[in-house]
Amino acid sequence: MANILCIGAGYVGGPTMSVIAKNCPQHRVVVVDINADRIAAWQSDQLPIYEPGLDEVVRCARGKNLFFSTEIDRNIAEADIIFVSVNTPTKTFGQGAGRAADLQFWEKTARQILENSTSPKIVVEKSTLPVRTAQAMERILNSNDKGLHFDVVSNPEFLAEGTAIRDMENPDRVLIGGRETPSGQKAIQAIVDIYAQWVPRERIVTTNLWSSELSKLVANAFLAQRISSINAIANLCEKTEADIAEVAHAIGMDSRIGPRFLRASVGFGGSCFKKDILNLVYLCEHYSLYEVAAYWEQVIKMNEYQEARFVSKMVTAMFNTIAGKRIALFGIAFKANTSDTRESPALAVCRSLLEEQAKVVITDPYAMDNARADLGAAAEQVIFEPDPYVAAKDAHAIAILTEWPRFAELDYQAIHESMVKPAFVFDGRNILDHKELHTIGFNVYAIGKPPRTNFVN
Ligand code: UDX
Ligand code: UDX
């Protein structure tokens, strides 16, 4: 039996450790966090995050070999393996502000591990970090005069919110990077043995530390790049009467390109893509690779343009003024099946609409509390309405900003009847039946498709 500890009970730490505990009943898994409210929620029936399948997994292991606690020091002392999953946001101050990763929580955690350790341990980097962070971690941990040796292993997470449990149960691959020394190899093997309990061995990839750290940033950069690429082409479609869905289908059938992650949208969000690309850009600049940095930065610029373009399309279509007009935002989460709103394009759209003095109504099945917190003072200008029918009543326009399947199943005939005419739909996720909406009487604007309007001239 091993004592496994995870520091950081967030979107990553909580689901990851729950799946490990469920699949490794022989190990004891403890998840700790400085946030006592979060830990209390993990201990309750109201988990702090919405994630399909999470409740079942937690219920199956909690109290048996899965524990949530605020006692960080004692659990560090008892642990054999420590996963570190604390947040590493983009730095907002000093050198590298707006780009580099803020590693203060990370370093604080390393020092806390050192302070409370009386036995050697394996420390696993789960948080996304700039390449070569493990070296700093090793230097801090092994600077001790207790005669203790720490092995640092990189094991980045690739789970996507909304499918986190499925991704963990059945991953495309698990990546584990470590030192090429005998003790480093032993540490890699210890982590391989955990995942090998349920992941086929050929899907567990082992590399050196730096390849593993860098691969995480690169995976997210490539995924985000695909979205910015398809969104760039969507804009060209809107000018040329090509249809982005048809183009995506046609190019995705080339097995070298593949069909996934080609959904044009109002933009990508989430806690990782922007932060990780900024981090990559900062690293490239640090190594004087300015052209490489500019190349990747364009992926973010394209995304910001996509959000801004969506709003400007709304304003233009609605006769160049939306001041005082009620606009219903369907979805505020950054994607479907999550309560997470971090970097959600819907929030960016909401803020811009407020600047235009529109009356914004937000409806979302799970993400409204997070949205309220993110909007801060601006939340007072927004109406939060759980029922989409009520949100749309007396509105001039609906904007679909999250691809919740339930938004495609509403009675748009009834919705149209309750709205101010001419009524508009701006489908930022291309999930609705545009032809049908047009027949009902809506003026429909989608991403990468010609608009369908009912204006005669
Ligand atoms: C985090 C990182 O942000 C991301 O870079 C990485 O890829 C995975 O881990 P996430 O789990 O989504 O992502 O972050 P968040 O939900 O903010 O959780 C981090 C938790 O760490 C928070 O609950 C926070 O309270 C906790 N924390 C932070 C500590 O316990 N100790 C600290 O010193 C700092
Ligand atoms: C991402 C990575 O997928 C995951 O491997 C990593 O561990 C963390 O970052 P996540 O941010 O949870 O996961 O969601 P993801 O499914 O990647 O979607 C990110 C954003 O891109 C969402 O806003 C989503 O709506 C958008 N998206 C995705 C599109 O606009 N079009 C697509 O085709 C796919």
Coordinates of C-alpha atoms and ligand atoms in Angstrom, one line a residue:
M1 CA 0.0 0.0 0.0
A2 CA 1.1 3.5 -0.7
N3 CA 0.0 6.8 0.8
I4 CA -0.9 9.0 -2.0
L5 CA -1.5 12.7 -1.4
C6 CA -2.8 15.4 -3.7
I7 CA -2.3 19.1 -2.9
G8 CA -5.0 21.1 -4.6
A9 CA -8.6 19.9 -4.7
G10 CA -9.7 21.8 -7.8
Y11 CA -11.1 20.8 -11.2
V12 CA -8.0 18.6 -11.8
G13 CA -7.0 17.3 -8.4
G14 CA -10.5 16.2 -7.3
P15 CA -11.6 14.2 -10.3
T16 CA -8.1 12.7 -10.9
M17 CA -7.6 11.5 -7.4
S18 CA -11.2 10.1 -7.2
V19 CA -10.5 7.9 -10.3
I20 CA -7.1 6.8 -8.9
A21 CA -8.7 5.9 -5.6
K22 CA -11.5 4.0 -7.3
N23 CA -9.1 2.0 -9.4
C24 CA -6.4 1.4 -6.7
P25 CA -8.3 0.2 -3.6
Q26 CA -5.0 -1.0 -2.2
H27 CA -3.7 2.6 -1.9
R28 CA -4.8 5.3 0.5
V29 CA -5.6 8.6 -1.3
V30 CA -5.9 11.9 0.5
V31 CA -6.7 15.3 -1.2
V32 CA -5.9 18.5 0.7
D33 CA -6.5 22.1 0.0
I34 CA -6.0 25.4 1.7
N35 CA -9.6 26.3 0.9
A36 CA -11.7 24.8 3.8
D37 CA -15.0 25.5 2.0
R38 CA -13.9 23.5 -1.0
I39 CA -12.8 20.6 1.2
A40 CA -16.2 20.7 3.1
A41 CA -18.0 20.5 -0.3
W42 CA -15.9 17.5 -1.4
Q43 CA -16.9 15.8 1.9
S44 CA -20.6 16.6 1.2
D45 CA -23.2 15.5 -1.3
Q46 CA -22.9 18.8 -3.1
L47 CA -19.5 18.5 -4.7
P48 CA -17.8 21.8 -5.5
I49 CA -17.7 21.2 -9.3
Y50 CA -20.2 19.8 -11.8
E51 CA -18.7 17.0 -13.7
P52 CA -20.7 14.2 -15.3
G53 CA -20.0 10.8 -13.5
L54 CA -18.0 12.4 -10.7
D55 CA -20.6 11.9 -8.0
E56 CA -20.6 8.1 -8.6
V57 CA -16.8 7.8 -8.5
V58 CA -16.5 9.9 -5.4
R59 CA -19.3 8.0 -3.7
C60 CA -17.7 4.7 -4.5
A61 CA -14.3 5.5 -2.9
R62 CA -14.9 8.3 -0.3
G63 CA -14.5 7.2 3.3
K64 CA -12.9 3.9 2.1
N65 CA -9.6 4.8 0.6
L66 CA -10.4 8.4 -0.6
F67 CA -10.3 11.3 1.9
F68 CA -10.5 15.1 1.7
S69 CA -8.8 17.1 4.3
T70 CA -7.4 20.5 5.3
E71 CA -4.6 19.0 7.3
I72 CA -1.9 19.6 4.8
D73 CA 1.2 19.3 7.0
R74 CA 0.3 16.0 8.7
N75 CA -0.7 14.5 5.4
I76 CA 2.5 15.6 3.8
A77 CA 4.5 13.8 6.6
E78 CA 2.6 10.6 6.0
A79 CA 2.7 10.6 2.2
D80 CA 4.9 8.4 -0.1
I81 CA 3.8 10.1 -3.3
I82 CA 2.6 13.7 -3.5
F83 CA 0.7 15.0 -6.6
V84 CA 0.8 18.8 -6.8
S85 CA -2.2 20.2 -8.5
V86 CA -2.3 23.8 -7.2
N87 CA -3.2 26.6 -9.6
T88 CA -0.5 28.2 -11.7
P89 CA -2.3 31.2 -13.2
T90 CA -0.8 33.8 -15.6
K91 CA 1.3 36.3 -13.7
T92 CA -0.4 39.7 -13.2
F93 CA 2.6 41.6 -11.9
G94 CA 6.3 42.2 -12.4
Q95 CA 8.5 40.4 -14.9
G96 CA 6.6 38.4 -17.5
A97 CA 3.2 39.9 -16.3
G98 CA 0.4 38.8 -18.6
R99 CA 2.4 35.9 -20.0
A100 CA 4.6 33.9 -17.6
A101 CA 3.1 31.5 -15.1
D102 CA 2.8 32.7 -11.6
L103 CA 4.7 30.0 -9.7
Q104 CA 4.3 31.4 -6.1
F105 CA 1.8 28.7 -5.0
W106 CA 3.9 26.1 -6.6
E107 CA 7.1 27.2 -4.8
K108 CA 5.3 27.6 -1.5
T109 CA 4.0 24.1 -1.8
A110 CA 7.5 22.7 -2.5
R111 CA 8.8 24.4 0.6
Q112 CA 5.8 23.1 2.6
I113 CA 6.6 19.6 1.5
L114 CA 10.2 20.0 2.5
E115 CA 9.4 21.4 5.9
N116 CA 7.0 18.6 6.8
S117 CA 8.9 15.6 5.4
T118 CA 10.7 13.1 7.5
S119 CA 11.0 10.4 4.8
P120 CA 12.0 10.4 1.1
K121 CA 9.1 11.1 -1.4
I122 CA 8.1 11.2 -5.0
V123 CA 6.7 14.6 -5.9
V124 CA 4.5 14.6 -9.0
E125 CA 3.9 17.7 -11.1
K126 CA 0.3 17.6 -12.1
S127 CA -0.2 21.4 -12.6
T128 CA 0.8 22.7 -15.9
L129 CA 4.2 24.4 -15.6
P130 CA 6.8 26.0 -17.8
V131 CA 9.3 23.5 -19.1
R132 CA 12.3 23.1 -16.6
T133 CA 10.2 23.9 -13.5
A134 CA 11.1 20.4 -12.2
Q135 CA 14.7 21.5 -11.9
A136 CA 13.7 24.4 -9.6
M137 CA 11.5 22.0 -7.7
E138 CA 14.4 19.5 -7.3
R139 CA 16.8 22.2 -6.2
I140 CA 14.4 23.4 -3.5
L141 CA 13.5 20.0 -2.2
N142 CA 17.0 18.5 -2.3
S143 CA 18.5 21.6 -0.6
N144 CA 17.6 20.0 2.8
D145 CA 20.0 19.1 5.6
K146 CA 17.8 16.2 6.7
G147 CA 19.5 13.8 4.3
L148 CA 16.2 13.3 2.5
H149 CA 16.1 12.6 -1.3
F150 CA 13.1 13.7 -3.4
D151 CA 12.3 12.5 -6.9
V152 CA 10.4 14.9 -9.1
V153 CA 8.2 13.4 -11.8
S154 CA 6.1 15.2 -14.4
N155 CA 2.6 13.7 -15.0
P156 CA 0.5 16.3 -16.9
E157 CA -3.2 16.0 -17.0
F158 CA -5.0 15.8 -20.3
L159 CA -8.5 15.6 -19.1
A160 CA -11.1 17.9 -20.5
E161 CA -13.8 19.3 -18.3
G162 CA -17.2 17.8 -19.0
T163 CA -15.6 14.5 -19.9
A164 CA -13.0 14.4 -17.1
I165 CA -14.1 11.0 -15.7
R166 CA -14.3 9.3 -19.1
D167 CA -10.9 10.8 -20.0
M168 CA -9.3 9.6 -16.8
E169 CA -10.9 6.1 -17.0
N170 CA -10.0 5.6 -20.6
P171 CA -7.2 8.0 -21.5
D172 CA -5.6 8.3 -25.0
R173 CA -2.3 8.2 -23.2
V174 CA -0.8 8.9 -19.8
L175 CA 2.5 10.8 -19.9
I176 CA 5.1 10.3 -17.2
G177 CA 8.4 12.1 -17.3
G178 CA 11.3 11.7 -15.0
R179 CA 15.1 11.7 -14.5
E180 CA 17.2 9.1 -16.3
T181 CA 19.0 8.2 -13.0
P182 CA 18.2 4.9 -11.3
S183 CA 16.2 6.7 -8.6
G184 CA 14.4 8.7 -11.2
Q185 CA 13.5 5.6 -13.2
K186 CA 12.2 3.9 -10.0
A187 CA 10.0 7.0 -9.3
I188 CA 8.6 6.8 -12.9
Q189 CA 7.9 3.1 -12.4
A190 CA 6.0 3.9 -9.1
I191 CA 3.7 6.2 -11.0
V192 CA 3.4 3.8 -14.0
D193 CA 2.3 1.1 -11.5
I194 CA -0.6 3.3 -10.3
Y195 CA -2.0 4.0 -13.7
A196 CA -1.3 0.4 -14.9
Q197 CA -4.1 -0.7 -12.5
W198 CA -6.6 0.3 -15.2
V199 CA -4.8 1.8 -18.2
P200 CA -3.3 -0.6 -20.8
R201 CA 0.5 -0.4 -20.5
E202 CA 1.0 0.6 -24.2
R203 CA -0.9 3.8 -23.5
I204 CA 1.5 4.8 -20.7
V205 CA 4.3 6.8 -22.2
T206 CA 7.4 7.6 -20.3
T207 CA 9.9 10.3 -21.3
N208 CA 12.5 12.6 -19.8
L209 CA 11.2 15.3 -17.5
W210 CA 11.5 18.2 -20.0
S211 CA 9.6 16.4 -22.8
S212 CA 6.8 15.7 -20.5
E213 CA 6.6 19.2 -19.1
L214 CA 6.7 20.7 -22.6
S215 CA 4.3 18.2 -24.2
K216 CA 1.5 19.5 -22.0
L217 CA 1.9 23.0 -23.2
V218 CA 2.3 21.9 -26.8
A219 CA -0.8 19.6 -26.7
N220 CA -3.0 22.5 -25.6
A221 CA -1.3 24.9 -28.1
F222 CA -2.1 22.5 -30.9
L223 CA -5.7 22.0 -29.8
A224 CA -6.3 25.7 -29.5
Q225 CA -4.6 26.3 -32.8
R226 CA -7.1 24.0 -34.5
I227 CA -10.0 26.1 -33.2
S228 CA -8.4 29.4 -34.2
S229 CA -7.7 27.9 -37.6
I230 CA -11.2 26.8 -38.2
N231 CA -12.6 30.1 -36.8
A232 CA -10.3 32.0 -39.1
I233 CA -11.7 30.1 -42.1
A234 CA -15.3 30.5 -40.7
N235 CA -14.9 34.2 -41.1
L236 CA -13.9 33.7 -44.7
C237 CA -16.9 31.5 -45.2
E238 CA -19.2 34.3 -44.0
K239 CA -17.8 36.5 -46.8
T240 CA -17.9 33.8 -49.6
E241 CA -21.1 31.8 -49.0
A242 CA -19.1 28.7 -48.2
D243 CA -20.4 26.8 -45.1
I244 CA -17.9 26.1 -42.3
A245 CA -19.7 22.9 -41.3
E246 CA -19.3 21.6 -44.9
V247 CA -15.7 22.7 -45.1
A248 CA -14.8 21.2 -41.7
H249 CA -16.5 17.9 -42.7
A250 CA -14.6 17.8 -46.0
I251 CA -11.2 18.6 -44.6
G252 CA -11.7 16.4 -41.5
M253 CA -12.2 13.3 -43.7
D254 CA -8.6 13.5 -44.6
S255 CA -7.1 11.1 -42.1
R256 CA -4.1 13.3 -41.7
I257 CA -6.3 16.1 -40.5
G258 CA -9.0 14.2 -38.7
P259 CA -12.5 15.2 -37.8
R260 CA -12.3 16.3 -34.1
F261 CA -11.8 19.8 -32.7
L262 CA -13.0 21.5 -35.9
R263 CA -16.2 23.1 -34.5
A264 CA -16.2 26.8 -35.4
S265 CA -17.4 28.8 -32.4
V266 CA -17.5 32.2 -30.7
G267 CA -14.1 31.3 -29.4
F268 CA -12.3 28.9 -27.0
G269 CA -12.3 29.3 -23.3
G270 CA -11.3 27.3 -20.3
S271 CA -8.6 27.7 -17.7
C272 CA -5.8 26.1 -19.8
F273 CA -5.6 27.2 -23.4
K274 CA -4.9 30.9 -23.1
K275 CA -2.7 30.5 -20.0
D276 CA -0.7 27.7 -21.5
I277 CA -0.1 29.4 -24.9
L278 CA 0.9 32.6 -23.1
N279 CA 3.3 30.5 -21.1
L280 CA 4.7 29.0 -24.3
V281 CA 5.0 32.4 -25.8
Y282 CA 6.9 33.7 -22.8
L283 CA 9.2 30.7 -22.9
C284 CA 10.0 31.2 -26.6
E285 CA 10.8 34.9 -25.9
H286 CA 12.9 33.9 -23.0
Y287 CA 15.0 31.8 -25.3
S288 CA 15.1 34.6 -27.9
L289 CA 12.9 32.7 -30.3
Y290 CA 10.8 35.8 -31.2
E291 CA 9.3 34.5 -34.5
V292 CA 8.2 31.3 -32.7
A293 CA 6.6 33.3 -30.0
A294 CA 4.7 35.5 -32.4
Y295 CA 3.5 32.5 -34.3
W296 CA 1.8 31.0 -31.2
E297 CA 0.6 34.3 -29.9
Q298 CA -1.5 34.7 -33.1
V299 CA -3.6 31.7 -31.9
I300 CA -4.7 33.9 -28.9
K301 CA -5.1 37.0 -31.0
M302 CA -7.4 35.1 -33.4
N303 CA -9.5 34.0 -30.5
E304 CA -9.9 37.5 -29.1
Y305 CA -10.8 38.7 -32.6
Q306 CA -13.4 36.0 -32.8
E307 CA -15.1 37.1 -29.6
A308 CA -15.0 40.8 -30.7
R309 CA -16.3 39.9 -34.1
F310 CA -19.3 38.1 -32.7
V311 CA -20.4 41.2 -30.7
S312 CA -19.8 43.5 -33.6
K313 CA -21.9 41.2 -35.8
M314 CA -24.7 41.5 -33.3
V315 CA -24.6 45.2 -33.1
T316 CA -24.4 45.6 -36.9
A317 CA -27.3 43.2 -37.5
M318 CA -29.5 44.9 -34.9
F319 CA -29.4 48.2 -36.7
N320 CA -26.2 49.5 -35.1
T321 CA -27.6 50.0 -31.6
I322 CA -28.4 47.6 -28.8
A323 CA -28.6 50.1 -26.0
G324 CA -31.5 49.3 -23.8
K325 CA -32.3 46.1 -25.7
R326 CA -32.9 42.9 -23.8
I327 CA -30.5 40.2 -25.0
A328 CA -30.7 36.7 -23.7
L329 CA -27.4 34.8 -23.4
F330 CA -28.0 31.1 -23.6
G331 CA -25.0 29.6 -21.8
I332 CA -22.2 31.2 -19.8
A333 CA -20.0 28.2 -19.1
F334 CA -16.9 28.0 -21.3
K335 CA -18.2 24.7 -22.8
A336 CA -21.1 22.3 -22.2
N337 CA -21.3 19.9 -19.3
T338 CA -19.3 22.0 -16.9
S339 CA -20.1 24.7 -14.3
D340 CA -16.7 26.3 -15.1
T341 CA -16.7 29.8 -16.5
R342 CA -12.9 30.5 -16.5
E343 CA -11.9 32.5 -19.6
S344 CA -15.4 31.7 -21.0
P345 CA -16.0 33.6 -24.3
A346 CA -19.5 34.1 -23.1
L347 CA -18.2 36.4 -20.3
A348 CA -16.2 38.4 -22.8
V349 CA -19.4 38.8 -25.0
C350 CA -21.4 39.7 -21.9
R351 CA -19.0 42.4 -20.9
S352 CA -19.0 43.9 -24.4
L353 CA -22.8 43.9 -24.6
L354 CA -22.9 45.7 -21.2
E355 CA -20.5 48.3 -22.6
E356 CA -23.0 48.8 -25.5
Q357 CA -25.6 49.3 -22.7
A358 CA -27.7 46.3 -23.6
K359 CA -29.9 44.7 -20.9
V360 CA -28.2 41.3 -20.6
V361 CA -30.0 38.2 -19.3
I362 CA -28.0 35.1 -18.6
T363 CA -29.3 31.6 -18.5
D364 CA -27.2 28.5 -17.8
P365 CA -28.0 25.2 -16.1
Y366 CA -25.0 25.0 -13.9
A367 CA -22.6 28.0 -14.3
M368 CA -24.6 31.0 -13.1
D369 CA -23.0 31.2 -9.6
N370 CA -19.5 31.1 -11.1
A371 CA -20.5 33.7 -13.7
R372 CA -21.8 36.0 -11.0
A373 CA -18.5 35.8 -9.1
D374 CA -16.5 36.4 -12.3
L375 CA -18.5 39.4 -13.4
G376 CA -17.9 41.1 -10.0
A377 CA -19.6 44.6 -9.9
A378 CA -20.9 44.1 -13.5
A379 CA -23.1 41.3 -12.2
E380 CA -25.4 43.9 -10.8
Q381 CA -26.3 45.0 -14.3
V382 CA -27.1 41.5 -15.4
I383 CA -30.3 39.4 -14.9
F384 CA -29.7 35.8 -14.0
E385 CA -32.6 33.6 -15.1
P386 CA -32.6 29.8 -14.8
D387 CA -35.5 29.4 -17.3
P388 CA -34.5 30.0 -20.9
Y389 CA -38.1 30.7 -21.9
V390 CA -38.3 33.5 -19.3
A391 CA -34.9 34.8 -20.2
A392 CA -36.0 35.1 -23.9
K393 CA -39.3 36.8 -23.1
D394 CA -39.4 40.4 -24.4
A395 CA -35.8 40.0 -25.7
H396 CA -34.7 41.4 -29.1
A397 CA -32.1 38.7 -29.5
I398 CA -30.8 35.3 -28.2
A399 CA -27.1 34.5 -28.4
I400 CA -26.1 30.9 -28.0
L401 CA -22.8 30.9 -26.2
T402 CA -22.4 27.4 -24.7
E403 CA -23.2 24.3 -26.6
W404 CA -25.6 22.8 -24.0
P405 CA -27.6 20.2 -25.9
R406 CA -30.8 21.4 -24.0
F407 CA -30.7 24.7 -25.9
A408 CA -31.2 22.9 -29.2
E409 CA -34.3 21.2 -27.8
L410 CA -36.3 24.3 -26.8
D411 CA -39.6 25.3 -28.4
Y412 CA -38.4 28.1 -30.6
Q413 CA -41.8 28.8 -32.0
A414 CA -43.0 29.7 -28.5
I415 CA -39.9 31.6 -27.8
H416 CA -40.3 33.6 -31.0
E417 CA -43.8 34.5 -30.1
S418 CA -42.6 36.0 -26.8
M419 CA -39.9 38.1 -28.2
V420 CA -39.7 41.6 -29.6
K421 CA -39.8 41.6 -33.4
P422 CA -37.8 41.5 -35.5
A423 CA -36.3 38.7 -33.4
F424 CA -32.7 37.6 -33.8
V425 CA -30.7 34.5 -33.0
F426 CA -26.9 34.6 -33.0
D427 CA -25.7 31.0 -32.7
G428 CA -22.2 31.2 -31.5
R429 CA -21.9 27.4 -31.3
N430 CA -23.8 26.3 -34.4
I431 CA -26.1 23.9 -32.5
L432 CA -29.5 25.1 -33.7
D433 CA -31.5 24.2 -36.8
H434 CA -31.0 27.5 -38.6
K435 CA -33.3 26.7 -41.5
E436 CA -36.2 25.9 -39.1
L437 CA -35.5 29.0 -37.0
H438 CA -35.6 31.1 -40.2
T439 CA -38.9 29.5 -41.2
I440 CA -40.3 30.4 -37.8
G441 CA -39.4 34.0 -38.5
F442 CA -36.1 34.6 -36.8
N443 CA -33.2 36.4 -38.4
V444 CA -30.4 33.9 -37.9
Y445 CA -26.7 34.6 -37.7
A446 CA -24.4 31.6 -37.2
I447 CA -20.6 31.1 -37.3
G448 CA -19.2 30.6 -40.7
K449 CA -22.5 30.5 -42.6
P450 CA -24.4 33.0 -44.6
P451 CA -27.0 34.8 -42.5
R452 CA -30.7 33.8 -42.9
T453 CA -32.8 37.0 -42.6
N454 CA -36.4 37.8 -43.3
F455 CA -35.8 41.4 -44.4
V456 CA -37.0 42.1 -47.9
N457 CA -34.5 44.9 -48.7
Ligands
UDX1 C1 -4.8 23.5 -11.7 C2 -3.9 24.4 -12.4 O1 -4.5 25.7 -12.5 C3 -3.5 23.9 -13.8 O2 -2.4 24.7 -14.3 C4 -3.2 22.5 -13.9 O3 -3.1 22.1 -15.2 C5 -4.0 21.7 -13.0 O4 -4.3 22.2 -11.7 P1 -7.4 23.4 -11.6 O5 -7.5 22.2 -10.8 O6 -8.5 23.7 -12.6 O7 -6.1 23.5 -12.3 O8 -7.3 24.7 -10.6 P2 -8.2 25.1 -9.4 O9 -9.6 24.6 -9.6 O10 -8.0 26.5 -9.2 O11 -7.6 24.3 -8.2 C6 -6.4 24.5 -7.5 C7 -6.6 24.3 -6.0 O12 -5.4 24.4 -5.4 C8 -7.6 25.3 -5.4 O13 -8.7 24.6 -4.8 C9 -6.7 26.0 -4.4 O14 -7.4 26.4 -3.2 C10 -5.6 25.0 -4.1 N1 -4.4 25.6 -3.6 C11 -3.8 26.6 -4.2 C12 -3.8 25.0 -2.5 O15 -4.3 24.0 -1.9 N2 -2.6 25.5 -2.0 C13 -2.0 26.6 -2.6 O16 -1.0 27.0 -2.1 C14 -2.6 27.2 -3.7
UDX2 C1 -8.4 21.4 -22.5 C2 -7.7 20.2 -23.1 O1 -8.6 19.6 -24.1 C3 -7.3 19.2 -22.1 O2 -6.6 18.1 -22.7 C4 -6.4 19.8 -21.1 O3 -6.0 18.9 -20.1 C5 -7.1 21.0 -20.5 O4 -7.5 21.9 -21.5 P1 -10.8 21.9 -21.5 O5 -10.3 23.3 -21.4 O6 -11.4 21.3 -20.3 O7 -9.6 20.9 -21.9 O8 -11.8 21.9 -22.7 P2 -11.8 21.6 -24.3 O9 -12.7 20.5 -24.6 O10 -10.4 21.4 -24.8 O11 -12.4 22.9 -24.9 C6 -11.7 24.2 -24.7 C7 -12.5 25.3 -25.5 O12 -12.5 25.1 -26.9 C8 -14.0 25.3 -25.0 O13 -14.4 26.7 -24.9 C9 -14.7 24.7 -26.2 O14 -16.1 25.1 -26.3 C10 -13.9 25.2 -27.4 N1 -13.9 24.3 -28.6 C11 -13.5 23.0 -28.5 C12 -14.3 24.9 -29.8 O15 -14.7 26.1 -29.8 N2 -14.4 24.1 -30.9 C13 -14.0 22.8 -30.9 O16 -14.0 22.1 -32.0 C14 -13.6 22.2 -29.7

